[in-house]
Amino acid sequence: MKKQNSIGQPYRRIEGALKVTGRAKYAAEYQVEDLLYGYVVNSKITKGRIESIDESATRAVDGVVEVFHHDNRSSLPRFDLLYSDMDAPPGSPFRPLYDNKIQFAGQPVAFVVAETFEAARYAASLLTVHYAEEEFDVDLKANMDKARDPSKGLATFIKPLPPGPRGDFEKAYAAADERFEGKFHHGSQHHNPMEMFATTTVYEGDGKLTIYDKTQGTSNSQIYVSNLFGLSMSDVRVIAPFVGGGFGSGLRPQYQLVFSVMAALELKRNVRVSMDRRQMFTFGHRPETFQHTRFGATKDGTLTAINHEAFAETSNFEDYNEVVVNHANMLYPADNVTLDYKLIPLDRFTPMDMRAPGGSTGMLAIETTMDQLADQLDLDPLEFRLRNYAERDVSSDKPFSSKELKECYRQGAERFGWNERQPTAKKVRRGNRLVGHGMSSGIWDVIALPGKATATFTAEGKLIVESAVTDNGQGTYTVMTQIAADQLGLPLESVSFKYGDSKHPLSPIQGGSYTTGVIGSAVKAACLKLKDKLFHLAQIMDGYPLGDALPEDTIFTDGAIILKKDPSVRIPLTDIIAFNRGEAVSVSKSNVPNLLKIKQYTRAAHAATFVEVEVDEQLGVINVTRAVTAVAAGKIMNPKTARSQILGGMVWGISMALREETLLDNNLGKYVNTDLGEYHIPVHADVHQLDVIFVPEEDRIINELGAKGIGEIGVISMAPAIVNAVYNATGKLVKVFPIKLGDLL
Amino acid sequence: MIKGISEAGVHEVNLVVNDEHRQLHLPPWVTLLDALRNHLGLTGTKKGCDHGQCGACTVICDDERILSCLTLATMKDGSNITTIEGIGSEDELHPLQSAFIEHDAFQCGYCTPGQICSGVAMLAAGRGDTREEIQDLMSGNLCRCGANTNIIDAIIAVKNQSK
Ligand code: FES
Ligand code: FES
């Protein structure tokens, strides 16, 4: 008797119909009685103090209920720890409305609460804030002398600092036959999910709050609010079943959450606070980063020397770090390596994880450097990478838990038609456009964390699985349902995954591509425990038909426990529940990764991307005409939603290489293109033929499911492949991103 | 100086929204988007920027796709508005809605109502003959999740069905 598996099947998203009919509700969309609206006022200066606030004009607007600022806010704690969140880097977290100190441009300084949205917005525009301005420093380049090591903390445990040197880099570099040195730069980038941050807080009367928040972690928001306002966790419920994109921006609670709760508690009313698009540029972001690479190789194409340094912005109050320089030596086994990663504190807000944090930054430098060396060596870029293929991670002296990158190269190259690539620039033309081909490798570390879930089998024959985890569009809802369904051998319709609610078992924030591995493994563990419990309950039933069969001699399928060797012998699961006096059977289970085991391996997803670009010779316009990304990320749970994740990543890669950057005016201390008209992301006309291949990969080490996660890996190899393709088309290597039209003229 | 809502006055606005007559009393500065979301409870229409730069708020007004955030509700007095809630229901999806599900043309779903309204109106106007033309005509609707190719695939599938 064989079981039907839903894992690996391209199921449609379970919530699809809700999303396409507009019935899916996001944080600002819950209809509640007597709702008040809050609108935030942001600092006009970059650094200094608030001297006074004139509220008179604001309060004179009809419908204004209250104005909140540092002088009249409700009490807030004084200890850093109570402002901490699951993604807080080492340092002292920002405290909204805490005092009169201004630490960064756009800092929220007040918010106005009114009976209507329009009144709140208008009244907020009338608030007069008098500032005493101080000198500020936001200029990364001008402050390179302040570069220092990041402070250590939980963040550096999850995102490790670079390993120490290996061999003698300087000597090997000097002795190399071919050398390439590159200096790279990209500016800050802001996540800009389509849904703007919003929180609707429902004041339940008995001191309890129900909070609809835009977040990537309901447990995270719950703990944060409890700590900040001194509430018991059981009085704070955070709900977020639908989240209009996060990309990392929802990994930390944002200030609208604080304000919505503060006003609700103070006014004992229901309050909604939404950000506007300009305010979406006033918190965490991908840090502006300078990079310096020096790679050396022998004539036969063996990489011998790697030096990769990165200098990134952080704030003056927290040390945000990401993994930028560690990957070159994981991918390419050179013996002489020095890596360095430094932070430069500035008067800007703390950066924050943004889709493929660190990896997408570092690989942009690493993979373009690799192509330049290949060019100097007269080697095909793919051949050069194959000659330096790492069968073992020499940087940490560990084996890979699994690595099918070679197969990614092979399948990707074949699908793309890589062998037709012309090695020299300006060889291929279509009309007045130059055509170029480029490729890149990709790598993303697999993160392991504990997770928890409950599983319940009901009298109606339904399996209910619960976790507080969110689904920001990754497909978590559907994939968790599939995992649970397979464990109990049920059709998807009989399974209900309850998520996006802090009342369910605590979940880590949803990021880093680890959710499928972490929560999926917990769901599996809970289902296994439930099966065990059901099996043992069945054994004490009258007329138990399975005799002395052990659990492994049976199989859960079609809503029954069935004897493997004689499928006609079965106990319907609902009979077991009936025997249990009709009471549902419920279990709760934590899944804790076996660190001792997994730490012996380097665990990473890999990818290879192949790109074709057309460059208009006269105008410098670049068009990514087609691209193929081949991914090896362990078990793919749902190829339909997984493909979309990779496609989305590829679009982000186009954006990194060619579109997005938040421009900072160093004199004003402010970002200047803070709207979607001037902050460019790819539109439909920019996105052409994209192709995704999932290379089969089995991994028995990383987690219970063998799933590595796919949220970031699609981004990482795309941008460098584009830059390399532009070089192949034009002979021009651009090292300041995004590439602008003028760079190619 | 205008002090508040009372002094600006409240205007009667009559709209036919998804085939239903709706009467609202609104100050003149309420956008059609906020009227739909905050006053009529039709939150299917999304707010992605409030500045006419993202397309999330696209609705169909008298057969034209418009950005409801750039439209004051009073300007549309007497108009016929179709929002995503009027395009199809869960039991009776519009072919483009089904195609969006089939092609996985969304991830977070936040841009989706705008994309669908835009696509429906574009197809109804008989426009978008080639893939490139559709890409151009849909470029006012941003998707940060990067579902772009799936969105265009879904629209083309529906266009081919109706041929
Ligand atoms: S909300 Fe109207 S275009 Fe963005
Ligand atoms: S589906 Fe998320 S923005 Fe388009």
mmCIF file of N, CA and C in Angstrom, chain B residues 12-60:
data_model
loop_
_atom_site.group_PDB
_atom_site.id
_atom_site.type_symbol
_atom_site.label_atom_id
_atom_site.label_comp_id
_atom_site.label_asym_id
_atom_site.label_seq_id
_atom_site.Cartn_x
_atom_site.Cartn_y
_atom_site.Cartn_z
ATOM 1 N N GLU B 12 -22.906 65.327 -0.496
ATOM 2 C CA GLU B 12 -23.557 64.057 -0.792
ATOM 3 C C GLU B 12 -22.932 63.491 -2.062
ATOM 4 N N VAL B 13 -22.525 62.243 -1.971
ATOM 5 C CA VAL B 13 -21.925 61.594 -3.132
ATOM 6 C C VAL B 13 -22.702 60.324 -3.421
ATOM 7 N N ASN B 14 -23.182 60.208 -4.649
ATOM 8 C CA ASN B 14 -23.905 58.997 -5.051
ATOM 9 C C ASN B 14 -23.048 58.196 -6.014
ATOM 10 N N LEU B 15 -22.821 56.959 -5.644
ATOM 11 C CA LEU B 15 -22.005 56.086 -6.493
ATOM 12 C C LEU B 15 -22.755 54.785 -6.713
ATOM 13 N N VAL B 16 -22.532 54.181 -7.869
ATOM 14 C CA VAL B 16 -22.975 52.797 -8.028
ATOM 15 C C VAL B 16 -21.713 51.942 -7.913
ATOM 16 N N VAL B 17 -21.614 51.238 -6.804
ATOM 17 C CA VAL B 17 -20.415 50.436 -6.555
ATOM 18 C C VAL B 17 -20.779 48.969 -6.673
ATOM 19 N N ASN B 18 -20.152 48.291 -7.596
ATOM 20 C CA ASN B 18 -20.427 46.864 -7.832
ATOM 21 C C ASN B 18 -21.934 46.623 -7.972
ATOM 22 N N ASP B 19 -22.561 47.455 -8.810
ATOM 23 C CA ASP B 19 -23.987 47.350 -9.139
ATOM 24 C C ASP B 19 -24.931 47.714 -8.001
ATOM 25 N N GLU B 20 -24.394 48.307 -6.967
ATOM 26 C CA GLU B 20 -25.247 48.667 -5.838
ATOM 27 C C GLU B 20 -25.170 50.168 -5.642
ATOM 28 N N HIS B 21 -26.331 50.794 -5.454
ATOM 29 C CA HIS B 21 -26.308 52.241 -5.231
ATOM 30 C C HIS B 21 -25.842 52.549 -3.814
ATOM 31 N N ARG B 22 -24.836 53.404 -3.688
ATOM 32 C CA ARG B 22 -24.341 53.765 -2.356
ATOM 33 C C ARG B 22 -24.348 55.279 -2.223
ATOM 34 N N GLN B 23 -24.935 55.752 -1.135
ATOM 35 C CA GLN B 23 -24.929 57.190 -0.887
ATOM 36 C C GLN B 23 -24.017 57.494 0.295
ATOM 37 N N LEU B 24 -23.140 58.458 0.096
ATOM 38 C CA LEU B 24 -22.189 58.807 1.144
ATOM 39 C C LEU B 24 -22.257 60.298 1.413
ATOM 40 N N HIS B 25 -21.934 60.677 2.628
ATOM 41 C CA HIS B 25 -21.807 62.095 2.953
ATOM 42 C C HIS B 25 -20.382 62.329 3.397
ATOM 43 N N LEU B 26 -19.643 63.011 2.546
ATOM 44 C CA LEU B 26 -18.198 63.084 2.747
ATOM 45 C C LEU B 26 -17.682 64.502 2.619
ATOM 46 N N PRO B 27 -16.667 64.847 3.403
ATOM 47 C CA PRO B 27 -15.969 66.104 3.136
ATOM 48 C C PRO B 27 -15.283 65.994 1.768
ATOM 49 N N PRO B 28 -15.014 67.109 1.128
ATOM 50 C CA PRO B 28 -14.538 67.049 -0.251
ATOM 51 C C PRO B 28 -13.162 66.421 -0.404
ATOM 52 N N TRP B 29 -12.391 66.363 0.666
ATOM 53 C CA TRP B 29 -11.014 65.871 0.502
ATOM 54 C C TRP B 29 -10.869 64.361 0.666
ATOM 55 N N VAL B 30 -11.983 63.658 0.836
ATOM 56 C CA VAL B 30 -11.871 62.204 0.962
ATOM 57 C C VAL B 30 -11.648 61.590 -0.429
ATOM 58 N N THR B 31 -10.586 60.830 -0.553
ATOM 59 C CA THR B 31 -10.322 60.210 -1.854
ATOM 60 C C THR B 31 -11.304 59.066 -2.084
ATOM 61 N N LEU B 32 -11.436 58.705 -3.349
ATOM 62 C CA LEU B 32 -12.295 57.567 -3.672
ATOM 63 C C LEU B 32 -11.757 56.318 -2.967
ATOM 64 N N LEU B 33 -10.425 56.206 -2.893
ATOM 65 C CA LEU B 33 -9.814 55.051 -2.233
ATOM 66 C C LEU B 33 -10.220 54.970 -0.758
ATOM 67 N N ASP B 34 -10.109 56.098 -0.052
ATOM 68 C CA ASP B 34 -10.484 56.078 1.368
ATOM 69 C C ASP B 34 -11.993 55.928 1.541
ATOM 70 N N ALA B 35 -12.755 56.467 0.604
ATOM 71 C CA ALA B 35 -14.210 56.288 0.680
ATOM 72 C C ALA B 35 -14.547 54.801 0.582
ATOM 73 N N LEU B 36 -13.891 54.110 -0.342
ATOM 74 C CA LEU B 36 -14.151 52.680 -0.502
ATOM 75 C C LEU B 36 -13.691 51.908 0.737
ATOM 76 N N ARG B 37 -12.468 52.189 1.162
ATOM 77 C CA ARG B 37 -11.879 51.381 2.252
ATOM 78 C C ARG B 37 -12.449 51.729 3.624
ATOM 79 N N ASN B 38 -12.519 53.037 3.917
ATOM 80 C CA ASN B 38 -12.895 53.416 5.286
ATOM 81 C C ASN B 38 -14.385 53.652 5.448
ATOM 82 N N HIS B 39 -15.055 54.055 4.387
ATOM 83 C CA HIS B 39 -16.473 54.410 4.537
ATOM 84 C C HIS B 39 -17.408 53.313 4.035
ATOM 85 N N LEU B 40 -16.977 52.546 3.041
ATOM 86 C CA LEU B 40 -17.843 51.479 2.533
ATOM 87 C C LEU B 40 -17.353 50.092 2.946
ATOM 88 N N GLY B 41 -16.225 50.055 3.627
ATOM 89 C CA GLY B 41 -15.715 48.757 4.091
ATOM 90 C C GLY B 41 -15.244 47.864 2.955
ATOM 91 N N LEU B 42 -15.003 48.451 1.790
ATOM 92 C CA LEU B 42 -14.515 47.645 0.656
ATOM 93 C C LEU B 42 -12.986 47.709 0.632
ATOM 94 N N THR B 43 -12.391 46.881 1.464
ATOM 95 C CA THR B 43 -10.936 46.957 1.632
ATOM 96 C C THR B 43 -10.170 46.121 0.612
ATOM 97 N N GLY B 44 -10.895 45.540 -0.338
ATOM 98 C CA GLY B 44 -10.205 44.810 -1.405
ATOM 99 C C GLY B 44 -9.321 45.729 -2.222
ATOM 100 N N THR B 45 -9.721 46.973 -2.355
ATOM 101 C CA THR B 45 -8.902 47.961 -3.063
ATOM 102 C C THR B 45 -7.790 48.409 -2.118
ATOM 103 N N LYS B 46 -6.557 48.332 -2.591
ATOM 104 C CA LYS B 46 -5.420 48.514 -1.684
ATOM 105 C C LYS B 46 -4.791 49.895 -1.793
ATOM 106 N N LYS B 47 -4.118 50.272 -0.697
ATOM 107 C CA LYS B 47 -3.375 51.527 -0.689
ATOM 108 C C LYS B 47 -1.884 51.197 -0.600
ATOM 109 N N GLY B 48 -1.182 51.454 -1.673
ATOM 110 C CA GLY B 48 0.243 51.137 -1.683
ATOM 111 C C GLY B 48 1.111 52.368 -1.636
ATOM 112 N N CYS B 49 0.542 53.531 -1.920
ATOM 113 C CA CYS B 49 1.364 54.742 -1.884
ATOM 114 C C CYS B 49 0.536 55.994 -1.636
ATOM 115 N N ASP B 50 -0.728 55.999 -2.077
ATOM 116 C CA ASP B 50 -1.607 57.156 -1.937
ATOM 117 C C ASP B 50 -1.170 58.322 -2.827
ATOM 118 N N HIS B 51 -0.272 58.052 -3.751
ATOM 119 C CA HIS B 51 0.287 59.116 -4.586
ATOM 120 C C HIS B 51 0.267 58.794 -6.073
ATOM 121 N N GLY B 52 -0.497 57.809 -6.478
ATOM 122 C CA GLY B 52 -0.564 57.520 -7.905
ATOM 123 C C GLY B 52 0.685 56.889 -8.475
ATOM 124 N N GLN B 53 1.458 56.191 -7.634
ATOM 125 C CA GLN B 53 2.739 55.664 -8.118
ATOM 126 C C GLN B 53 2.844 54.143 -8.105
ATOM 127 N N CYS B 54 1.789 53.448 -7.680
ATOM 128 C CA CYS B 54 1.948 51.994 -7.544
ATOM 129 C C CYS B 54 0.847 51.164 -8.186
ATOM 130 N N GLY B 55 -0.323 51.720 -8.357
ATOM 131 C CA GLY B 55 -1.396 50.981 -9.026
ATOM 132 C C GLY B 55 -2.212 50.068 -8.125
ATOM 133 N N ALA B 56 -1.835 49.954 -6.832
ATOM 134 C CA ALA B 56 -2.553 49.034 -5.946
ATOM 135 C C ALA B 56 -4.023 49.419 -5.780
ATOM 136 N N CYS B 57 -4.320 50.703 -5.994
ATOM 137 C CA CYS B 57 -5.673 51.215 -5.742
ATOM 138 C C CYS B 57 -6.541 51.234 -6.999
ATOM 139 N N THR B 58 -6.074 50.559 -8.055
ATOM 140 C CA THR B 58 -6.800 50.597 -9.328
ATOM 141 C C THR B 58 -8.227 50.054 -9.191
ATOM 142 N N VAL B 59 -9.207 50.840 -9.655
ATOM 143 C CA VAL B 59 -10.584 50.359 -9.765
ATOM 144 C C VAL B 59 -11.075 50.690 -11.171
ATOM 145 N N ILE B 60 -12.201 50.105 -11.531
ATOM 146 C CA ILE B 60 -12.749 50.393 -12.857
ATOM 147 C C ILE B 60 -13.900 51.375 -12.685
#
